[in-house]
mmCIF file of C-alpha atoms in Angstrom:
data_model
loop_
_atom_site.group_PDB
_atom_site.id
_atom_site.type_symbol
_atom_site.label_atom_id
_atom_site.label_comp_id
_atom_site.label_asym_id
_atom_site.label_seq_id
_atom_site.Cartn_x
_atom_site.Cartn_y
_atom_site.Cartn_z
ATOM 1 C CA MET A 21 -3.005 -1.016 6.162
ATOM 2 C CA GLU A 22 -3.553 -1.919 9.413
ATOM 3 C CA GLN A 23 -6.284 -0.747 11.120
ATOM 4 C CA GLN A 24 -5.465 0.153 14.489
ATOM 5 C CA ASN A 25 -4.991 3.718 15.081
ATOM 6 C CA TYR A 26 -1.712 4.889 14.524
ATOM 7 C CA GLN A 27 0.324 7.577 15.692
ATOM 8 C CA SER A 28 3.988 7.445 15.152
ATOM 9 C CA ALA A 29 6.513 9.496 17.043
ATOM 10 C CA ASP A 30 6.839 11.866 14.114
ATOM 11 C CA GLY A 31 3.060 12.195 13.786
ATOM 12 C CA SER A 32 3.115 11.324 10.099
ATOM 13 C CA VAL A 33 0.262 9.953 8.063
ATOM 14 C CA ALA A 34 2.041 8.816 4.940
ATOM 15 C CA LEU A 35 5.344 6.934 5.103
ATOM 16 C CA THR A 36 8.282 9.016 6.225
ATOM 17 C CA LEU A 37 11.808 8.114 5.167
ATOM 18 C CA THR A 38 12.269 6.263 8.462
ATOM 19 C CA ASN A 39 8.956 4.398 8.079
ATOM 20 C CA TYR A 40 9.792 3.503 4.483
ATOM 21 C CA THR A 41 13.275 2.271 5.354
ATOM 22 C CA ASP A 42 11.990 0.201 8.276
ATOM 23 C CA ALA A 43 9.160 -1.297 6.210
ATOM 24 C CA SER A 44 11.362 -2.259 3.264
ATOM 25 C CA GLY A 45 13.897 -3.705 5.698
ATOM 26 C CA ALA A 46 11.195 -5.697 7.505
ATOM 27 C CA PHE A 47 10.150 -7.251 4.194
ATOM 28 C CA THR A 48 13.652 -8.636 3.643
ATOM 29 C CA GLN A 49 13.436 -10.431 6.996
ATOM 30 C CA ARG A 50 10.187 -12.199 6.137
ATOM 31 C CA TYR A 51 10.135 -13.082 2.420
ATOM 32 C CA PHE A 52 12.592 -15.368 0.665
ATOM 33 C CA LEU A 53 13.035 -17.585 -2.368
ATOM 34 C CA ALA A 54 13.901 -21.300 -2.081
ATOM 35 C CA GLY A 55 16.779 -22.031 0.242
ATOM 36 C CA GLY A 56 16.386 -18.700 2.009
ATOM 37 C CA SER A 57 17.684 -16.759 -0.987
ATOM 38 C CA THR A 58 17.177 -12.995 -1.142
ATOM 39 C CA SER A 59 18.543 -12.643 -4.667
ATOM 40 C CA PHE A 60 15.509 -11.133 -6.314
ATOM 41 C CA VAL A 61 14.547 -7.610 -7.384
ATOM 42 C CA ARG A 62 12.178 -6.081 -4.813
ATOM 43 C CA GLU A 63 11.552 -2.629 -6.248
ATOM 44 C CA PHE A 64 11.162 -0.959 -9.635
ATOM 45 C CA THR A 65 10.209 2.396 -11.158
ATOM 46 C CA VAL A 66 7.763 3.268 -13.931
ATOM 47 C CA PRO A 67 7.368 6.551 -15.849
ATOM 48 C CA TRP A 68 4.584 8.756 -14.534
ATOM 49 C CA SER A 69 3.377 9.479 -18.061
ATOM 50 C CA ASN A 70 2.786 5.789 -18.809
ATOM 51 C CA PHE A 71 1.242 5.165 -15.397
ATOM 52 C CA ASN A 72 -1.095 8.145 -15.758
ATOM 53 C CA ASN A 73 -2.119 6.939 -19.207
ATOM 54 C CA ALA A 74 -3.233 3.663 -17.620
ATOM 55 C CA ILE A 75 -5.213 5.613 -15.015
ATOM 56 C CA GLN A 76 -6.975 7.601 -17.746
ATOM 57 C CA GLN A 77 -7.902 4.341 -19.463
ATOM 58 C CA PHE A 78 -9.434 2.943 -16.269
ATOM 59 C CA MET A 79 -11.608 6.037 -16.078
ATOM 60 C CA SER A 80 -12.576 6.168 -19.748
ATOM 61 C CA VAL A 81 -12.897 2.484 -20.684
ATOM 62 C CA ASP A 82 -14.709 1.432 -17.515
ATOM 63 C CA ASN A 83 -16.314 4.808 -16.819
ATOM 64 C CA ILE A 84 -14.937 5.043 -13.282
ATOM 65 C CA PRO A 85 -14.942 8.567 -11.763
ATOM 66 C CA ALA A 86 -11.578 9.681 -10.373
ATOM 67 C CA ASP A 87 -12.927 9.951 -6.832
ATOM 68 C CA ARG A 88 -14.203 6.364 -6.921
ATOM 69 C CA LEU A 89 -11.219 4.755 -8.642
ATOM 70 C CA ALA A 90 -9.406 2.114 -6.602
ATOM 71 C CA LEU A 91 -6.142 0.620 -7.828
ATOM 72 C CA GLN A 92 -5.683 -3.091 -7.229
ATOM 73 C CA PHE A 93 -2.073 -4.279 -7.348
ATOM 74 C CA ILE A 94 -1.550 -8.033 -7.711
ATOM 75 C CA HIS A 95 1.851 -9.408 -6.650
ATOM 76 C CA ARG A 96 3.650 -11.098 -9.539
ATOM 77 C CA TYR A 97 7.062 -12.678 -10.064
ATOM 78 C CA ASN A 98 9.219 -13.293 -13.124
ATOM 79 C CA PRO A 99 11.475 -16.312 -12.430
ATOM 80 C CA ALA A 100 13.566 -15.599 -15.540
ATOM 81 C CA THR A 101 14.690 -12.203 -14.274
ATOM 82 C CA HIS A 102 14.247 -12.963 -10.547
ATOM 83 C CA SER A 103 12.007 -9.913 -10.319
ATOM 84 C CA TRP A 104 8.926 -9.017 -8.313
ATOM 85 C CA TYR A 105 6.503 -6.854 -10.258
ATOM 86 C CA LEU A 106 2.812 -5.920 -10.231
ATOM 87 C CA CYS A 107 -0.348 -6.262 -12.280
ATOM 88 C CA MET A 108 -2.559 -3.185 -11.802
ATOM 89 C CA SER A 109 -6.294 -3.168 -12.355
ATOM 90 C CA GLY A 110 -8.815 -0.411 -11.784
ATOM 91 C CA GLY A 111 -11.948 -0.898 -9.725
ATOM 92 C CA MET A 112 -14.955 1.226 -8.747
ATOM 93 C CA LEU A 113 -15.462 1.975 -5.068
ATOM 94 C CA SER A 114 -19.055 1.659 -3.900
ATOM 95 C CA ALA A 115 -20.838 5.007 -3.548
ATOM 96 C CA PHE A 116 -21.320 4.428 0.175
ATOM 97 C CA PRO A 117 -19.632 2.342 2.860
ATOM 98 C CA VAL A 118 -20.910 -1.223 3.284
ATOM 99 C CA GLY A 119 -19.581 -1.702 6.807
ATOM 100 C CA ARG A 120 -16.927 -0.718 9.351
ATOM 101 C CA VAL A 121 -13.602 -2.320 10.196
ATOM 102 C CA GLY A 122 -11.641 -1.121 13.195
ATOM 103 C CA GLY A 123 -13.274 2.306 13.171
ATOM 104 C CA ASN A 124 -12.770 2.753 9.426
ATOM 105 C CA ASP A 125 -15.318 2.695 6.607
ATOM 106 C CA LEU A 126 -15.369 -0.422 4.402
ATOM 107 C CA TYR A 127 -16.210 -0.068 0.701
ATOM 108 C CA ASP A 128 -16.907 -2.674 -1.957
ATOM 109 C CA VAL A 129 -14.769 -2.548 -5.112
ATOM 110 C CA THR A 130 -16.208 -3.617 -8.470
ATOM 111 C CA PRO A 131 -13.296 -4.751 -10.700
ATOM 112 C CA GLY A 132 -12.857 -3.108 -14.097
ATOM 113 C CA THR A 133 -12.144 -4.837 -17.388
ATOM 114 C CA ILE A 134 -8.554 -3.844 -18.199
ATOM 115 C CA ARG A 135 -5.200 -4.405 -16.509
ATOM 116 C CA PHE A 136 -1.590 -3.331 -16.886
ATOM 117 C CA ASP A 137 1.673 -4.940 -15.859
ATOM 118 C CA LEU A 138 4.059 -2.578 -14.073
ATOM 119 C CA CYS A 139 7.717 -3.563 -14.255
ATOM 120 C CA ASN A 140 11.191 -2.468 -15.295
ATOM 121 C CA ASN A 141 10.300 1.080 -16.332
ATOM 122 C CA THR A 142 7.324 -0.083 -18.369
ATOM 123 C CA VAL A 143 3.533 -0.031 -18.102
ATOM 124 C CA THR A 144 2.031 -2.446 -20.606
ATOM 125 C CA PRO A 145 -1.437 -3.937 -21.182
ATOM 126 C CA SER A 146 -1.655 -7.202 -19.256
ATOM 127 C CA ALA A 147 -3.035 -10.514 -20.445
ATOM 128 C CA PHE A 148 -3.079 -11.767 -16.860
ATOM 129 C CA THR A 149 -6.643 -12.473 -15.721
ATOM 130 C CA GLY A 150 -6.170 -14.296 -12.417
ATOM 131 C CA THR A 151 -6.746 -13.115 -8.870
ATOM 132 C CA TYR A 152 -3.270 -14.243 -7.848
ATOM 133 C CA ASP A 153 -0.101 -15.124 -9.742
ATOM 134 C CA PRO A 154 0.940 -18.802 -9.469
ATOM 135 C CA ALA A 155 4.564 -17.893 -10.249
ATOM 136 C CA TYR A 156 4.633 -15.617 -7.197
ATOM 137 C CA PHE A 157 3.161 -18.239 -4.890
ATOM 138 C CA ASN A 158 5.345 -21.003 -6.244
ATOM 139 C CA SER A 159 8.502 -18.941 -5.709
ATOM 140 C CA PHE A 160 8.158 -17.253 -2.321
ATOM 141 C CA PHE A 161 8.448 -18.432 1.260
ATOM 142 C CA TYR A 162 7.253 -16.648 4.399
ATOM 143 C CA LYS A 163 9.558 -16.791 7.420
ATOM 144 C CA GLU A 164 7.842 -17.564 10.706
ATOM 145 C CA ASP A 165 9.034 -16.207 14.056
ATOM 146 C CA ASN A 166 10.645 -19.565 14.775
ATOM 147 C CA GLY A 167 12.746 -19.266 11.619
ATOM 148 C CA SER A 168 10.916 -21.849 9.527
ATOM 149 C CA LEU A 169 10.225 -20.986 5.880
ATOM 150 C CA ILE A 170 6.670 -21.674 4.756
ATOM 151 C CA PRO A 171 6.053 -21.920 0.990
ATOM 152 C CA LEU A 172 3.210 -19.590 0.043
ATOM 153 C CA ALA A 173 1.895 -22.219 -2.360
ATOM 154 C CA ALA A 174 1.328 -24.573 0.593
ATOM 155 C CA ASP A 175 -1.091 -22.151 2.232
ATOM 156 C CA VAL A 176 -4.337 -23.677 1.049
ATOM 157 C CA ASN A 177 -6.284 -21.873 3.774
ATOM 158 C CA HIS A 178 -5.092 -18.464 2.587
ATOM 159 C CA THR A 179 -3.724 -17.341 5.930
ATOM 160 C CA LYS A 180 -0.030 -16.843 5.171
ATOM 161 C CA PHE A 181 0.077 -14.529 2.203
ATOM 162 C CA VAL A 182 -1.236 -11.414 0.492
ATOM 163 C CA GLY A 183 -2.100 -11.836 -3.157
ATOM 164 C CA ALA A 184 -3.001 -8.219 -3.845
ATOM 165 C CA VAL A 185 -3.311 -4.808 -2.216
ATOM 166 C CA THR A 186 -5.851 -2.067 -3.003
ATOM 167 C CA MET A 187 -5.279 1.687 -2.731
ATOM 168 C CA PRO A 188 -7.432 4.713 -3.653
ATOM 169 C CA TRP A 189 -6.327 6.763 -6.646
ATOM 170 C CA LEU A 190 -7.500 10.280 -5.828
ATOM 171 C CA ALA A 191 -7.305 10.223 -2.029
ATOM 172 C CA GLU A 192 -3.782 8.838 -1.973
ATOM 173 C CA VAL A 193 -1.752 7.790 -5.026
ATOM 174 C CA SER A 194 -2.322 10.867 -7.187
ATOM 175 C CA ARG A 195 -1.339 13.057 -4.243
ATOM 176 C CA LEU A 196 2.252 11.939 -4.552
ATOM 177 C CA VAL A 197 2.250 14.192 -7.616
ATOM 178 C CA THR A 198 -0.095 16.970 -6.502
ATOM 179 C CA ASP A 199 1.220 17.381 -2.948
ATOM 180 C CA ASN A 200 4.769 17.562 -4.274
ATOM 181 C CA GLY A 201 3.839 20.145 -6.902
ATOM 182 C CA VAL A 202 5.789 18.450 -9.666
ATOM 183 C CA ASN A 203 5.359 19.202 -13.356
ATOM 184 C CA PRO A 204 5.597 16.026 -15.459
ATOM 185 C CA GLY A 205 5.839 18.275 -18.513
ATOM 186 C CA THR A 206 9.160 19.776 -17.500
ATOM 187 C CA GLN A 207 10.539 17.193 -15.045
ATOM 188 C CA THR A 208 11.331 13.502 -15.327
ATOM 189 C CA VAL A 209 8.755 11.965 -12.992
ATOM 190 C CA GLN A 210 8.526 8.309 -11.978
ATOM 191 C CA PHE A 211 6.727 6.198 -9.400
ATOM 192 C CA LYS A 212 8.872 3.762 -7.421
ATOM 193 C CA PHE A 213 7.183 0.598 -6.142
ATOM 194 C CA THR A 214 8.878 -1.105 -3.206
ATOM 195 C CA CYS A 215 8.168 -4.321 -1.300
ATOM 196 C CA CYS A 216 7.286 -3.386 2.288
ATOM 197 C CA SER A 217 6.016 -5.158 5.368
ATOM 198 C CA PHE A 218 4.488 -3.785 8.566
ATOM 199 C CA TYR A 219 3.640 -5.497 11.802
ATOM 200 C CA TYR A 220 0.021 -6.413 12.508
ATOM 201 C CA GLN A 221 -0.415 -7.978 15.904
ATOM 202 C CA GLN A 222 -2.453 -11.155 15.458
ATOM 203 C CA PRO A 223 -5.305 -11.700 15.385
ATOM 204 C CA ASN A 224 -6.053 -8.625 13.294
ATOM 205 C CA ASP A 225 -9.041 -7.774 11.118
ATOM 206 C CA LEU A 226 -6.786 -6.251 8.476
ATOM 207 C CA ALA A 227 -4.177 -8.958 8.008
ATOM 208 C CA ASN A 228 -4.011 -12.723 8.320
ATOM 209 C CA ILE A 229 -0.319 -12.737 9.152
ATOM 210 C CA ALA A 230 1.900 -10.551 11.289
ATOM 211 C CA TRP A 231 4.077 -9.280 8.436
ATOM 212 C CA PRO A 232 2.042 -9.084 5.203
ATOM 213 C CA HIS A 233 3.611 -8.210 1.849
ATOM 214 C CA MET A 234 2.540 -4.618 1.264
ATOM 215 C CA VAL A 235 3.574 -2.064 -1.362
ATOM 216 C CA GLY A 236 5.107 1.365 -0.795
ATOM 217 C CA ILE A 237 4.870 3.915 -3.623
ATOM 218 C CA SER A 238 7.212 6.888 -3.694
ATOM 219 C CA LEU A 239 7.885 9.672 -6.181
ATOM 220 C CA VAL A 240 11.156 10.030 -8.088
ATOM 221 C CA VAL A 241 11.767 13.413 -9.713
ATOM 222 C CA ASN A 242 14.770 13.972 -11.969
ATOM 223 C CA GLY A 243 16.315 10.842 -10.496
ATOM 224 C CA VAL A 244 15.866 11.852 -6.841
ATOM 225 C CA ASN A 245 13.586 9.854 -4.535
ATOM 226 C CA CYS A 246 11.248 12.374 -2.861
ATOM 227 C CA ILE A 247 11.071 11.149 0.697
ATOM 228 C CA ASP A 248 12.131 12.656 4.023
ATOM 229 C CA ASN A 249 11.078 12.891 7.670
ATOM 230 C CA ILE A 250 9.747 16.469 7.683
ATOM 231 C CA ASP A 251 6.072 17.195 8.441
ATOM 232 C CA TYR A 252 4.601 19.519 5.816
ATOM 233 C CA LYS A 253 1.261 19.963 7.546
ATOM 234 C CA GLU A 254 -1.475 20.162 4.914
ATOM 235 C CA LYS A 255 0.634 18.353 2.325
ATOM 236 C CA MET A 256 0.225 14.831 3.645
ATOM 237 C CA PHE A 257 2.175 13.170 0.843
ATOM 238 C CA LYS A 258 4.833 15.829 0.247
ATOM 239 C CA MET A 259 8.184 14.018 0.340
ATOM 240 C CA LYS A 260 6.445 10.888 1.645
ATOM 241 C CA ALA A 261 5.517 7.454 0.300
ATOM 242 C CA ALA A 262 1.987 6.059 -0.009
ATOM 243 C CA ASP A 263 0.995 2.705 1.431
ATOM 244 C CA MET A 264 -2.523 2.890 2.851
ATOM 245 C CA ALA A 265 -3.501 -0.361 1.214
ATOM 246 C CA THR A 266 -6.062 -3.031 2.031
ATOM 247 C CA ASN A 267 -4.911 -6.649 1.800
ATOM 248 C CA CYS A 268 -6.476 -9.477 -0.181
ATOM 249 C CA PRO A 269 -6.925 -11.741 1.659
ATOM 250 C CA PRO A 270 -8.708 -11.098 3.923
ATOM 251 C CA PHE A 271 -10.550 -8.457 1.872
ATOM 252 C CA ALA A 272 -11.484 -9.601 -1.632
ATOM 253 C CA ASN A 273 -12.635 -6.676 -3.779
ATOM 254 C CA GLN A 274 -13.043 -4.380 -0.798
ATOM 255 C CA TYR A 275 -11.186 -1.367 0.579
ATOM 256 C CA VAL A 276 -10.899 -0.138 4.152
ATOM 257 C CA LEU A 277 -10.652 3.662 4.011
ATOM 258 C CA PRO A 278 -8.376 4.975 6.736
ATOM 259 C CA GLY A 279 -9.925 7.867 8.581
ATOM 260 C CA THR A 280 -6.804 9.847 7.890
ATOM 261 C CA LEU A 281 -7.667 10.016 4.195
ATOM 262 C CA VAL A 282 -11.288 10.997 4.640
ATOM 263 C CA GLY A 283 -11.997 14.444 3.260
ATOM 264 C CA SER A 284 -8.326 15.183 2.764
ATOM 265 C CA GLY A 285 -7.207 16.211 -0.653
ATOM 266 C CA ASP A 286 -9.968 14.632 -2.657
ATOM 267 C CA GLY A 287 -12.178 17.669 -2.777
ATOM 268 C CA ASP A 288 -15.329 15.820 -1.938
ATOM 269 C CA GLY A 289 -15.922 17.755 1.224
ATOM 270 C CA CYS A 290 -16.504 14.717 3.366
ATOM 271 C CA GLY A 291 -14.314 15.880 6.190
ATOM 272 C CA HIS A 292 -15.791 13.649 8.784
ATOM 273 C CA GLY A 293 -12.954 11.642 10.113
ATOM 274 C CA HIS A 294 -13.531 9.079 12.764
ATOM 275 C CA GLY A 295 -11.398 7.091 15.075
ATOM 276 C CA ASN A 296 -10.124 7.716 18.472
ATOM 277 C CA GLY A 297 -6.764 9.010 17.648
ATOM 278 C CA HIS A 298 -4.901 7.308 20.365
ATOM 279 C CA GLY A 299 -2.735 4.738 18.764
ATOM 280 C CA HIS A 300 -0.844 2.325 20.926
ATOM 281 C CA ASN A 301 2.715 2.007 20.162
ATOM 282 C CA ASP A 302 3.903 -0.792 22.233
ATOM 283 C CA ASP A 303 7.139 -2.149 20.959
ATOM 284 C CA ASP A 304 6.983 -5.289 19.034
ATOM 285 C CA ASP A 305 9.428 -7.966 19.816
ATOM 286 C CA HIS A 306 11.145 -8.094 16.519
ATOM 287 C CA GLY A 307 13.849 -5.641 17.350
ATOM 288 C CA ASN A 308 12.932 -3.187 14.696
ATOM 289 C CA GLY A 309 11.294 -0.674 16.941
ATOM 290 C CA HIS A 310 8.251 -0.053 14.974
ATOM 291 C CA GLY A 311 5.710 -1.279 17.383
ATOM 292 C CA HIS A 312 2.377 -2.294 16.374
ATOM 293 C CA ASP A 313 0.383 0.635 16.094
ATOM 294 C CA GLY A 314 -0.386 -0.434 12.822
ATOM 295 C CA HIS A 315 2.753 -0.817 11.582
ATOM 296 C CA GLY A 316 4.503 1.431 13.325
ATOM 297 C CA HIS A 317 4.465 4.284 11.306
ATOM 298 C CA GLY A 318 1.239 5.063 12.057
ATOM 299 C CA HIS A 319 0.390 7.742 10.170
ATOM 300 C CA HIS A 320 -1.811 9.880 12.089
ATOM 301 C CA ASP A 321 -2.737 12.769 10.363
ATOM 302 C CA HIS A 322 -3.826 15.178 12.717
ATOM 303 C CA GLU A 323 -2.570 17.656 10.464
ATOM 304 C CA HIS A 324 -4.706 18.474 7.764
ATOM 305 C CA ASP A 325 -6.023 21.881 8.071
ATOM 306 C CA GLY A 326 -8.018 20.837 10.978
ATOM 307 C CA ASP A 327 -10.707 19.231 8.996
ATOM 308 C CA HIS A 328 -10.559 16.081 10.859
ATOM 309 C CA ASP A 329 -7.923 16.539 13.219
ATOM 310 C CA GLY A 330 -7.409 14.369 16.066
ATOM 311 C CA HIS A 331 -9.301 11.587 14.789
ATOM 312 C CA GLY A 332 -6.537 10.402 13.347
ATOM 313 C CA HIS A 333 -7.277 7.215 12.748
ATOM 314 C CA HIS A 334 -4.635 6.034 11.177
ATOM 315 C CA HIS A 335 -6.189 3.523 9.575
ATOM 316 C CA HIS A 336 -4.820 0.625 8.913
ATOM 317 C CA LYS A 337 -1.900 1.472 7.706
ATOM 318 C CA HIS A 338 0.518 -0.681 8.542
#
């Protein structure tokens, strides 16, 4: 979630197939196990029905309205299976913004009381209560531009890692289902979670490091990953992946709402949209061509039925 304005060449807001491929590829160039090993699982799928059941519990147990539900995904790692996975908790977004970051509204998030572990086609109640997973930090290394591998566990100042990412339920994640018009009752529907990384030119209000560990969420229907490079205008997340997440650190229990999501799809009528819509895409020097307008894919939005067009503020998105 970067925060600069973004505007990619394809004008997309959510992750296109190209954005998704570049972001997952960038992750593999920055995160390793001991000895520079890449032999670990970096994506998994979970059944929509189980995931949605967890969402309903966040809303009922903690009384969080759908339009104020934020999903907090904590990076976890299972050394026995060499697998990255996630712990998901539900939080309540503050009723009003508490500040501004890079032209985007900042909201506080009050954590809920229940959590679920998402891994290997399962969504199960989690006993994990921490704010970060020691197994993850004790296993991963971040690769600097000079090629040196820095153990995440050595980062006592919290400037070389992301412990968790936060995304809005109604304004973004649920739209993978609604914008694609799928029917979980008659189709096999899954969410795929993938390790991604986008470039944030430092210093940056939204990330402490140039290539933070983000999460991309895509839809899998009847075994087919629903992601392409076509712009479907008002359907921002049709055949696209979601990734407009806010990193922790630097934001603990807060969410930076990208202007591109404001008033789009959540039915709350707040079509205000701010931002200047220009987006700089200077090339970064990592050879991957996705410049740093956030992360390159920029997601700009200008397309939603004109309710906030042009502002595009591409939030932070990566």
